[in-house]
Coordinates of C-alpha atoms in Angstrom, one line a residue:
Chain A
M1 CA 18.3 175.7 83.4
A2 CA 18.1 175.3 79.6
T3 CA 21.9 175.5 79.1
Y4 CA 22.4 173.1 82.1
L5 CA 20.1 170.5 80.4
V6 CA 21.8 170.8 77.1
K7 CA 25.2 170.5 78.7
R8 CA 24.1 167.4 80.7
F9 CA 22.6 165.8 77.7
L10 CA 25.8 166.3 75.6
L11 CA 27.8 164.8 78.6
M12 CA 25.5 161.8 78.7
L13 CA 25.9 161.2 74.9
L14 CA 29.7 161.5 75.2
T15 CA 29.7 159.0 78.0
L16 CA 27.5 156.6 76.1
I17 CA 29.8 156.9 73.0
G18 CA 33.0 156.3 75.1
M19 CA 31.3 153.3 76.7
S20 CA 30.4 151.8 73.3
I21 CA 33.9 152.1 72.2
I22 CA 35.3 150.4 75.3
I23 CA 32.8 147.6 75.3
F24 CA 33.4 147.0 71.6
V25 CA 37.0 146.8 72.0
L26 CA 36.9 144.6 75.3
L27 CA 34.7 142.1 73.6
R28 CA 37.0 141.8 70.7
M29 CA 39.9 141.4 73.1
M30 CA 38.2 138.3 74.6
P31 CA 40.2 135.1 74.0
G32 CA 38.3 133.1 71.3
N33 CA 35.0 134.0 69.6
I34 CA 31.7 132.2 68.9
V35 CA 33.3 130.1 66.0
D36 CA 36.0 128.9 68.4
I37 CA 33.4 128.0 71.0
M38 CA 31.2 126.2 68.5
F39 CA 34.2 124.1 67.4
D40 CA 35.2 123.5 70.9
S41 CA 32.2 121.4 71.6
A42 CA 32.4 119.8 68.2
G43 CA 36.0 118.7 69.2
F44 CA 37.7 119.5 65.8
V45 CA 38.4 122.7 63.9
D46 CA 38.2 122.9 60.2
P47 CA 40.0 126.1 59.3
T48 CA 38.2 126.7 55.9
E49 CA 34.8 126.3 57.7
K50 CA 35.9 128.4 60.5
A51 CA 36.9 131.3 58.2
E52 CA 33.6 130.9 56.3
I53 CA 31.4 131.2 59.4
E54 CA 33.7 134.3 60.5
K55 CA 33.0 135.8 57.1
E56 CA 29.3 135.0 57.4
L57 CA 29.2 136.9 60.7
G58 CA 31.3 139.7 59.5
L59 CA 34.1 138.9 62.1
D60 CA 36.8 139.0 59.4
R61 CA 36.4 142.7 58.7
P62 CA 38.5 145.4 60.5
I63 CA 37.3 146.3 64.0
P64 CA 36.6 149.9 63.2
V65 CA 34.4 148.8 60.2
Q66 CA 32.6 146.4 62.5
Y67 CA 32.0 149.2 65.0
M68 CA 30.6 151.7 62.5
D69 CA 28.4 148.9 61.4
W70 CA 26.9 148.3 64.9
I71 CA 26.5 152.1 65.6
I72 CA 24.7 152.7 62.3
G73 CA 22.6 149.8 63.0
L74 CA 21.8 151.1 66.5
L75 CA 20.7 154.5 65.1
K76 CA 18.2 152.6 62.8
W77 CA 17.0 150.4 65.8
D78 CA 18.6 147.4 64.1
L79 CA 20.4 145.5 67.0
G80 CA 21.8 142.8 64.8
F81 CA 21.2 139.1 65.3
S82 CA 22.2 136.8 68.1
Y83 CA 25.1 134.4 67.0
V84 CA 23.9 131.6 69.0
S85 CA 20.0 131.5 68.3
E86 CA 20.3 133.4 65.0
M87 CA 17.3 135.4 66.1
P88 CA 17.2 139.2 66.0
A89 CA 18.7 140.6 69.2
V90 CA 15.6 142.7 69.7
D91 CA 13.4 139.4 69.9
E92 CA 16.0 137.9 72.2
L93 CA 16.2 140.8 74.7
G94 CA 12.6 142.0 74.4
P95 CA 10.9 139.2 76.5
R96 CA 13.6 139.1 79.0
I97 CA 13.8 142.7 79.9
P98 CA 10.3 142.9 81.7
I99 CA 11.3 140.0 83.9
T100 CA 14.5 141.7 85.2
A101 CA 12.6 145.0 85.4
K102 CA 9.9 143.5 87.6
L103 CA 12.4 141.9 89.8
A104 CA 14.4 145.2 90.1
V105 CA 11.4 147.1 91.0
M106 CA 10.4 144.6 93.6
A107 CA 13.9 144.5 95.1
L108 CA 14.0 148.3 95.2
G109 CA 10.5 148.4 96.8
F110 CA 11.6 146.0 99.3
S111 CA 14.8 147.9 100.2
V112 CA 13.2 151.3 100.4
L113 CA 10.4 149.8 102.7
F114 CA 12.8 148.4 105.0
G115 CA 15.9 150.6 104.7
V116 CA 14.4 154.0 105.1
P117 CA 12.2 153.3 108.4
L118 CA 14.9 151.2 110.0
G119 CA 17.7 153.8 109.3
V120 CA 15.4 156.5 110.9
I121 CA 14.8 154.2 114.0
S122 CA 18.5 153.5 114.1
A123 CA 19.4 157.1 114.2
V124 CA 16.6 158.3 116.6
K125 CA 17.6 155.5 119.0
Q126 CA 21.3 156.1 118.5
D127 CA 23.7 154.0 120.6
T128 CA 20.9 152.0 122.3
A129 CA 20.9 148.1 121.9
L130 CA 18.3 148.5 119.1
D131 CA 20.7 150.8 117.3
Y132 CA 23.6 148.3 117.6
T133 CA 21.4 145.3 116.5
L134 CA 20.1 147.2 113.4
R135 CA 23.8 148.3 112.6
V136 CA 25.0 144.7 112.7
I137 CA 22.1 143.6 110.6
S138 CA 22.7 146.2 108.0
L139 CA 26.5 145.4 108.0
S140 CA 25.7 141.7 107.5
G141 CA 23.4 142.8 104.6
L142 CA 26.6 144.3 103.0
S143 CA 28.7 141.4 103.7
L144 CA 26.6 138.2 102.7
P145 CA 27.2 137.4 99.1
S146 CA 23.7 137.5 97.5
F147 CA 24.3 134.1 95.7
W148 CA 25.0 132.6 99.1
L149 CA 21.8 134.0 100.7
A150 CA 19.9 132.7 97.6
L151 CA 21.4 129.2 98.2
L152 CA 20.7 129.2 101.9
I153 CA 17.0 130.3 101.0
L154 CA 16.7 127.4 98.7
M155 CA 18.2 124.9 101.1
A156 CA 15.9 126.1 103.9
S157 CA 13.0 125.8 101.8
L158 CA 14.0 122.4 100.7
A159 CA 14.3 121.4 104.3
L160 CA 11.2 122.9 105.4
F161 CA 8.8 122.4 102.4
G162 CA 10.6 119.7 100.5
D163 CA 10.4 121.9 97.4
I164 CA 12.6 124.6 95.9
P165 CA 11.1 127.8 94.6
I166 CA 13.2 128.1 91.3
Y167 CA 11.8 129.1 87.9
T168 CA 10.9 126.2 85.8
D169 CA 7.7 127.1 83.8
P170 CA 6.7 130.6 83.0
P171 CA 4.3 131.8 85.7
E172 CA 0.4 131.6 84.7
N173 CA -0.9 134.6 86.4
L174 CA 0.4 137.8 87.9
W175 CA -0.1 136.4 91.5
D176 CA 2.1 133.4 90.7
E177 CA 4.6 135.6 89.3
L178 CA 4.8 138.0 92.1
L179 CA 5.1 134.8 94.6
L180 CA 7.9 133.4 92.4
Y181 CA 9.9 136.7 92.3
T182 CA 9.4 137.6 96.0
I183 CA 12.3 135.4 97.3
P184 CA 14.9 136.4 94.7
A185 CA 13.7 140.1 95.0
A186 CA 14.4 139.9 98.7
A187 CA 17.7 138.3 98.4
V188 CA 18.9 141.1 96.1
G189 CA 17.1 143.8 98.0
F190 CA 18.7 142.9 101.3
R191 CA 22.0 144.4 100.3
S192 CA 20.4 147.7 98.9
S193 CA 18.1 147.9 102.0
A194 CA 21.3 147.7 104.1
L195 CA 23.0 150.4 102.2
I196 CA 19.9 152.6 102.3
M197 CA 19.5 152.0 106.0
R198 CA 23.1 153.0 106.7
L199 CA 22.9 156.2 104.6
T200 CA 19.5 157.1 106.2
R201 CA 20.9 156.6 109.7
S202 CA 24.1 158.7 109.1
S203 CA 22.2 161.5 107.1
M204 CA 19.5 161.7 109.9
L205 CA 22.2 161.9 112.6
E206 CA 23.8 164.7 110.6
V207 CA 20.7 166.7 110.4
L208 CA 19.7 166.1 114.0
R209 CA 23.0 167.9 115.1
Q210 CA 22.0 171.0 113.3
D211 CA 21.0 174.3 114.8
Y212 CA 17.5 174.5 113.4
I213 CA 16.7 171.2 115.2
R214 CA 17.8 172.6 118.5
T215 CA 15.7 175.7 117.8
A216 CA 12.7 173.4 117.1
R217 CA 13.3 171.5 120.4
S218 CA 13.6 174.8 122.3
K219 CA 10.5 176.0 121.0
G220 CA 8.9 173.0 122.5
A221 CA 8.2 170.9 119.5
S222 CA 7.5 167.3 120.4
E223 CA 10.2 164.7 119.8
N224 CA 8.2 163.1 117.0
S225 CA 7.6 166.3 115.3
V226 CA 11.4 167.1 115.4
N227 CA 12.4 163.7 114.2
Y228 CA 9.8 163.1 111.4
S229 CA 8.6 166.5 110.2
H230 CA 11.7 168.6 110.8
A231 CA 14.7 166.3 110.3
L232 CA 13.5 163.5 108.0
K233 CA 12.6 166.0 105.2
N234 CA 16.2 167.3 104.9
A235 CA 17.9 163.8 105.8
F236 CA 16.0 162.3 102.9
L237 CA 18.0 164.2 100.2
P238 CA 21.2 162.1 100.2
V239 CA 18.9 159.0 100.5
T240 CA 17.2 159.8 97.1
T241 CA 20.7 159.8 95.4
I242 CA 21.5 156.3 96.9
I243 CA 18.0 154.9 95.9
G244 CA 18.6 156.3 92.4
I245 CA 22.0 154.8 92.1
E246 CA 20.9 151.5 93.7
A247 CA 18.0 151.3 91.2
A248 CA 20.6 151.2 88.4
F249 CA 23.1 149.1 90.1
L250 CA 20.7 146.3 91.2
I251 CA 21.4 144.8 87.9
G252 CA 24.8 143.7 89.4
G253 CA 23.1 141.7 92.1
L254 CA 20.4 140.3 89.7
I255 CA 23.0 138.7 87.5
I256 CA 23.9 136.3 90.3
T257 CA 20.4 135.9 91.7
E258 CA 18.8 135.2 88.3
T259 CA 21.6 132.6 87.8
V260 CA 20.9 130.9 91.1
F261 CA 17.1 130.9 90.8
N262 CA 17.2 130.1 87.1
I263 CA 15.1 133.1 86.1
P264 CA 15.2 133.8 82.4
G265 CA 15.9 137.5 82.8
V266 CA 18.4 139.7 80.8
A267 CA 20.9 139.8 83.8
H268 CA 21.4 136.1 83.5
F269 CA 21.2 136.2 79.7
L270 CA 24.3 138.7 79.9
V271 CA 26.4 136.0 81.5
E272 CA 25.4 133.4 79.1
A273 CA 26.1 135.7 76.2
I274 CA 29.5 136.7 77.5
L275 CA 30.5 133.0 77.9
M276 CA 29.3 132.2 74.3
R277 CA 31.1 135.3 73.0
D278 CA 27.7 136.5 71.5
Y279 CA 28.9 139.9 70.7
P280 CA 25.6 141.5 69.4
I281 CA 23.7 140.5 72.7
V282 CA 26.5 141.5 75.0
Q283 CA 27.3 144.9 73.4
N284 CA 23.6 145.9 73.1
L285 CA 22.8 144.8 76.6
V286 CA 25.7 146.7 78.2
M287 CA 24.7 149.8 76.3
L288 CA 21.3 149.4 77.6
I289 CA 22.6 149.1 81.2
A290 CA 24.9 152.2 80.6
L291 CA 21.8 154.1 79.3
I292 CA 19.8 153.2 82.3
V293 CA 22.7 154.3 84.7
V294 CA 23.2 157.7 83.1
T295 CA 19.5 158.3 82.7
V296 CA 18.9 157.5 86.4
N297 CA 21.8 159.8 87.5
F298 CA 20.3 162.7 85.5
I299 CA 16.9 162.2 87.0
V300 CA 18.4 162.1 90.5
D301 CA 20.2 165.3 89.8
L302 CA 16.8 166.9 88.7
T303 CA 15.0 165.5 91.7
Y304 CA 17.6 166.9 94.0
G305 CA 16.7 170.4 92.6
A306 CA 13.1 169.8 93.0
L307 CA 13.4 168.6 96.6
D308 CA 15.9 171.3 97.7
P309 CA 15.2 174.9 96.4
R310 CA 18.6 175.9 97.5
I311 CA 20.2 173.9 94.7
K312 CA 20.2 175.8 91.5
Y313 CA 21.5 174.6 88.0
G314 CA 23.3 176.4 85.3
E315 CA 26.0 178.3 87.4
Chain B
M1 CA 19.5 169.7 136.7
V2 CA 21.7 167.1 135.0
Q3 CA 24.2 165.6 137.4
I4 CA 27.6 165.0 135.9
D5 CA 29.6 162.1 137.4
Q6 CA 33.1 163.5 137.0
Q7 CA 34.9 160.1 137.7
A8 CA 32.9 158.2 135.1
E9 CA 33.4 160.9 132.6
L10 CA 37.0 160.8 133.2
A11 CA 37.2 157.1 133.0
R12 CA 35.2 157.2 129.7
A13 CA 37.7 159.7 128.3
G14 CA 40.5 157.3 129.3
A15 CA 42.2 159.3 132.0
N16 CA 43.3 156.5 134.3
I17 CA 45.0 154.3 131.6
E18 CA 48.2 152.6 132.7
G19 CA 50.1 150.4 130.5
R20 CA 49.4 148.9 127.0
W21 CA 46.7 146.3 128.2
D22 CA 44.7 148.9 130.0
A23 CA 44.6 150.9 126.7
I24 CA 43.4 147.8 124.7
V25 CA 40.7 147.2 127.2
H26 CA 39.7 150.8 127.1
F27 CA 39.7 150.9 123.3
S28 CA 37.5 147.7 123.1
K29 CA 35.0 149.1 125.5
N30 CA 34.8 152.3 123.4
F31 CA 34.7 150.5 120.0
P32 CA 33.4 147.0 120.5
L33 CA 32.4 146.7 116.9
A34 CA 35.9 147.8 115.7
V35 CA 37.7 145.3 117.9
T36 CA 35.3 142.5 116.6
G37 CA 36.3 143.5 113.1
I38 CA 40.0 143.6 113.9
V39 CA 39.9 140.2 115.5
I40 CA 38.0 138.7 112.4
V41 CA 40.5 140.2 110.0
I42 CA 43.5 139.0 112.0
V43 CA 42.1 135.5 112.2
F44 CA 41.8 135.4 108.3
V45 CA 45.2 136.9 107.9
V46 CA 46.7 134.3 110.1
M47 CA 44.9 131.6 108.2
A48 CA 46.1 132.9 105.0
L49 CA 49.8 133.2 106.1
F50 CA 50.1 129.8 107.9
A51 CA 47.7 127.7 105.8
E52 CA 50.0 124.8 105.6
L53 CA 50.4 124.6 109.4
I54 CA 46.7 125.0 110.1
A55 CA 45.3 122.6 107.7
S56 CA 46.9 119.2 107.9
H57 CA 45.3 118.1 104.6
D58 CA 46.3 119.0 101.1
P59 CA 43.5 121.2 99.6
V60 CA 44.0 119.8 96.1
Q61 CA 44.6 116.2 97.0
T62 CA 41.5 114.1 95.7
N63 CA 40.3 110.9 97.3
S64 CA 37.4 109.1 95.6
A65 CA 36.6 107.1 98.7
L66 CA 35.8 110.3 100.7
S67 CA 33.7 111.8 97.9
L68 CA 30.9 113.9 99.6
G69 CA 32.0 112.8 103.0
A70 CA 30.1 114.3 106.0
P71 CA 32.0 116.4 108.5
S72 CA 34.1 114.0 110.8
A73 CA 36.9 114.1 113.3
D74 CA 39.6 113.9 110.6
N75 CA 37.8 116.3 108.0
I76 CA 35.8 118.6 110.2
M77 CA 34.2 120.4 107.5
G78 CA 33.5 117.3 105.3
N79 CA 34.8 116.5 101.8
D80 CA 33.7 117.7 98.4
M81 CA 32.5 115.7 95.5
M82 CA 36.2 114.9 94.5
G83 CA 37.0 114.0 98.2
R84 CA 39.1 117.1 98.9
D85 CA 39.2 118.1 102.5
M86 CA 36.8 121.1 102.7
F87 CA 38.6 122.6 105.8
A88 CA 41.9 122.8 104.0
R89 CA 40.2 124.3 100.9
I90 CA 38.6 126.9 103.2
V91 CA 41.9 127.8 104.9
H92 CA 43.8 127.9 101.6
G93 CA 40.9 129.8 100.0
S94 CA 41.5 132.7 102.5
R95 CA 44.8 133.2 100.8
I96 CA 43.3 133.6 97.3
S97 CA 40.5 135.7 98.7
L98 CA 42.8 138.1 100.6
I99 CA 45.5 138.2 97.9
V100 CA 42.9 139.1 95.2
G101 CA 41.1 141.6 97.6
V102 CA 44.2 143.4 98.9
A103 CA 46.0 143.5 95.5
S104 CA 43.0 144.7 93.6
T105 CA 42.3 147.2 96.2
L106 CA 45.9 148.5 96.2
L107 CA 46.2 148.5 92.4
G108 CA 42.8 150.3 92.0
G109 CA 43.7 152.6 94.7
A110 CA 47.1 153.6 93.3
I111 CA 45.6 154.3 89.8
G112 CA 42.8 156.2 91.5
V113 CA 45.2 158.3 93.6
F114 CA 47.5 159.1 90.5
I115 CA 44.5 160.1 88.5
G116 CA 42.7 162.0 91.2
L117 CA 45.8 163.9 92.5
M118 CA 46.9 164.9 88.9
S119 CA 43.5 166.1 87.9
G120 CA 42.9 168.0 91.1
Y121 CA 46.2 169.5 90.9
L122 CA 46.9 170.1 87.4
L123 CA 43.3 170.8 86.3
G124 CA 43.1 172.0 82.7
W125 CA 42.8 169.5 79.9
F126 CA 44.2 166.6 81.9
D127 CA 41.4 167.0 84.4
L128 CA 38.8 167.5 81.6
I129 CA 39.8 164.2 79.9
M130 CA 40.1 162.1 83.1
Q131 CA 36.6 163.3 84.3
R132 CA 35.0 162.0 81.2
I133 CA 37.0 158.7 81.3
I134 CA 35.7 158.3 85.0
D135 CA 32.2 159.3 83.8
I136 CA 32.4 156.4 81.4
M137 CA 33.8 153.9 83.9
Q138 CA 30.9 154.8 86.3
A139 CA 28.2 154.1 83.8
L140 CA 28.4 150.5 84.6
P141 CA 27.7 148.7 87.8
L142 CA 31.0 147.4 89.5
L143 CA 30.0 143.7 88.9
V144 CA 29.1 144.2 85.3
L145 CA 32.3 146.0 84.4
A146 CA 34.3 143.6 86.3
L147 CA 32.5 140.6 84.5
V148 CA 33.3 142.1 81.1
M149 CA 36.9 142.9 82.0
A150 CA 37.4 139.4 83.5
A151 CA 36.1 137.7 80.4
S152 CA 38.2 139.8 77.9
L153 CA 41.3 139.3 79.8
G154 CA 40.9 135.6 80.2
P155 CA 40.9 133.4 83.4
S156 CA 43.9 133.7 85.7
L157 CA 44.8 135.0 89.2
E158 CA 46.6 138.2 87.8
N159 CA 43.9 138.9 85.4
T160 CA 41.1 138.7 88.0
I161 CA 43.0 141.2 90.1
I162 CA 43.2 143.7 87.2
A163 CA 39.6 143.1 86.3
I164 CA 38.5 143.9 89.9
S165 CA 40.9 146.9 90.4
I166 CA 39.8 148.9 87.3
P167 CA 36.1 149.3 88.5
L168 CA 37.3 150.5 91.9
V169 CA 39.3 153.4 90.3
P170 CA 36.6 156.0 89.8
R171 CA 35.6 156.4 93.5
V172 CA 39.2 156.8 94.6
A173 CA 39.9 159.2 91.9
R174 CA 36.9 161.2 92.8
V175 CA 37.6 161.3 96.5
V176 CA 41.3 162.3 95.9
R177 CA 40.5 164.8 93.4
S178 CA 38.0 166.7 95.6
S179 CA 40.3 166.8 98.6
T180 CA 43.0 167.9 96.3
L181 CA 41.0 170.8 94.9
A182 CA 40.4 172.0 98.5
L183 CA 43.9 171.5 99.5
R184 CA 45.5 173.3 96.6
E185 CA 44.2 176.6 97.7
M186 CA 45.5 176.1 101.3
P187 CA 48.1 178.6 102.7
F188 CA 50.6 175.8 103.4
V189 CA 50.5 174.6 99.8
E190 CA 50.9 178.2 98.6
A191 CA 53.9 178.5 101.1
A192 CA 55.6 175.3 99.6
R193 CA 55.2 176.7 96.1
A194 CA 56.6 180.1 97.2
A195 CA 59.5 178.4 98.7
G196 CA 60.3 177.3 95.2
M197 CA 59.3 173.7 95.3
V198 CA 58.7 171.9 92.0
E199 CA 54.8 171.3 91.4
M200 CA 55.2 167.6 91.4
R201 CA 57.0 167.6 94.8
V202 CA 54.3 169.9 96.3
A203 CA 51.6 167.5 95.0
I204 CA 53.3 164.4 96.4
R205 CA 54.8 165.8 99.6
H206 CA 52.3 168.2 100.7
V207 CA 48.8 167.5 99.2
L208 CA 48.9 163.7 99.1
P209 CA 49.6 163.1 102.8
N210 CA 46.5 165.1 103.6
T211 CA 44.1 163.2 101.4
L212 CA 45.0 160.0 103.3
A213 CA 42.4 159.8 106.0
P214 CA 39.4 159.6 103.6
L215 CA 41.4 157.5 101.4
I216 CA 42.1 154.8 103.9
V217 CA 38.4 154.7 104.9
L218 CA 37.5 154.3 101.3
A219 CA 40.0 151.6 100.7
T220 CA 38.8 149.5 103.5
A221 CA 35.2 149.8 102.3
Q222 CA 36.4 148.9 98.9
L223 CA 38.4 145.7 100.2
G224 CA 35.1 144.0 101.2
A225 CA 33.7 144.9 97.9
A226 CA 36.7 143.5 96.1
I227 CA 36.5 140.2 98.0
L228 CA 32.7 140.0 97.2
V229 CA 33.3 140.7 93.5
E230 CA 36.0 138.0 93.4
A231 CA 33.6 135.4 95.0
S232 CA 30.9 136.5 92.6
L233 CA 33.2 136.3 89.5
S234 CA 34.4 132.8 90.5
F235 CA 30.9 131.7 91.2
L236 CA 29.9 132.7 87.6
G237 CA 33.0 130.8 86.3
L238 CA 34.9 134.0 85.3
G239 CA 37.2 134.4 88.2
V240 CA 40.2 132.6 89.6
P241 CA 40.8 129.3 87.8
E242 CA 41.7 125.8 89.0
P243 CA 43.7 124.7 90.9
H244 CA 43.5 127.8 93.2
P245 CA 40.9 127.0 95.8
S246 CA 38.4 130.0 95.6
W247 CA 35.5 130.2 97.9
G248 CA 33.2 131.6 95.2
R249 CA 33.9 128.7 92.9
M250 CA 33.5 126.1 95.7
L251 CA 29.9 127.4 96.0
S252 CA 29.3 127.2 92.1
E253 CA 30.8 123.7 91.8
N254 CA 29.0 122.3 94.7
A255 CA 25.8 124.3 95.0
A256 CA 23.1 123.2 92.9
E257 CA 23.9 119.5 92.6
Y258 CA 25.0 118.7 96.1
A259 CA 23.0 121.1 98.4
R260 CA 20.5 118.3 99.0
V261 CA 23.0 115.7 100.0
A262 CA 25.9 117.7 101.3
P263 CA 24.8 121.0 102.8
W264 CA 28.3 121.5 104.3
L265 CA 29.6 122.2 100.8
V266 CA 27.4 125.2 100.6
I267 CA 27.5 126.4 104.2
F268 CA 31.2 126.8 104.9
P269 CA 32.5 128.6 101.8
G270 CA 29.6 131.1 102.2
L271 CA 30.3 131.6 105.8
A272 CA 34.0 132.2 105.1
I273 CA 33.2 134.9 102.5
S274 CA 30.7 136.5 104.7
L275 CA 32.8 136.6 107.7
V276 CA 35.9 138.1 106.1
V277 CA 33.9 140.7 104.3
F278 CA 31.9 141.4 107.6
G279 CA 35.2 141.9 109.5
T280 CA 36.6 144.2 106.8
N281 CA 33.3 146.3 106.9
L282 CA 33.5 146.5 110.6
L283 CA 37.1 147.7 110.5
G284 CA 36.2 150.2 107.8
D285 CA 33.4 151.7 109.9
A286 CA 35.8 152.0 112.9
L287 CA 38.5 153.5 110.9
R288 CA 36.0 156.1 109.6
D289 CA 34.8 156.9 113.1
I290 CA 38.5 157.4 114.2
L291 CA 40.1 159.0 111.2
D292 CA 37.1 161.0 110.0
P293 CA 35.1 162.1 113.2
R294 CA 32.9 164.5 111.2
Q295 CA 31.3 161.5 109.4
R296 CA 30.9 159.7 112.6
G297 CA 27.3 158.4 113.1

């Protein structure tokens, strides 16, 4: 177990280092930098002034030097300054992270709450009208672009209530905040719930075909006992994986939803920063996302071992 | 006792099929969702192939008199802010959507197959390095990686395809690698090697064809994802640039400002994206049931 943990930890570190190099190079490959974009809006370019600003931001130095600078800064918890606002990146990201985190938690809660029970029902009632309906709903969940769903919700609420629930001022209390985030969270969570539902269904069906289920049935166990206490426990294993992966991947859906609902979270901020070539913001944010993904994967692997004693680490 | 109706069972298994039409009817009874998916996909493919014939208007022709025009007999889906015919834009948009979707799935698939086959077959240092690279690529959500790639390559049709294909590589590589690992120990592969075949030829002629079934299933699923990512990138302004009519960009251009006065600008492009992805997803499910019955559920 200890060797496994050390090995996994080193692999995670390697992945993160690789990611930092790739993201750093990709950012520098982008056509134009912050200075070009600043001059673009001004309408004219003064080469000496441009060189001066680039020098001030350190963009004139060789890329490996810039990279080492960033990594050394990271180790000292110095994330650099945003090019756009000239504020420390920590101060820019700090207040935005909780917003996105709350949205993600709500969306994940929503998707598990709906996805798991509906998936079980769909499996237990396989090939009935109910199963078909649920399958079509879950497939549409995977097919609707989340931004369109969000736009439709906005339009519907405009038609029904004459008002759109987008973010304008920071919410005053927790209740207002929850209310404000419910719709965006549901718009994002719909996709994950569809995914979780499909996986729960197929994993449940897989388990229901196994011998020990037949044994339980032949011993006279009730249908409910077979489905919920014998089967669900084992069917839940692959579902935990997908819940974990979705927890990390929700950020993709949130990028779009935060943009549509005008929510000042990190996901929306990432797009803004990419468009402005605000390197310090983008590279630190991408590293944060990668860190979350690898950590979640690691936790999922460990949960797997805890849930299923047959799985052993270290071999 | 359970009664078994032999005739009904035989009919269900397809015993009395005569002619092609019968076979089609039988298939659609057995796989209603699959047939729905196939029909939807065919409709969009036909739209993309014969866009000029189907839409009588020019998708880029502006007309200020028709700005934000409501759906009418002549412009059945209305007009956008610049007076362009929405129906023509939707029909021509299917071309962009399918080109980007299919091309990026094929490109990502080809790279993934190469990496997966080589690492599963050669193992050793090549496998080790490739696995680490794939780990890195999987450390970012698909849309985030595609977003950064699209921004760093710059906006163009080709670059959008590349930006979407790269994040699709890891899953293909993983699937092909794991089936290759199982296949390389099989007696028929050993026999090919014993017969004196070059390793490369064994890998391509004997191992690769046997990985195709799961690969096709995965590729159809990824096609839907690729179309959605294109729409999302274009929605965020980082995808296919003007003058190509992209459904995703139609939504971002029109969405916020005109949703109030011209809802058709929001409804139709979104409907088109959802339908085509829904069709490919249905098709993907059906292919999985048919090609890989073990996963059937």
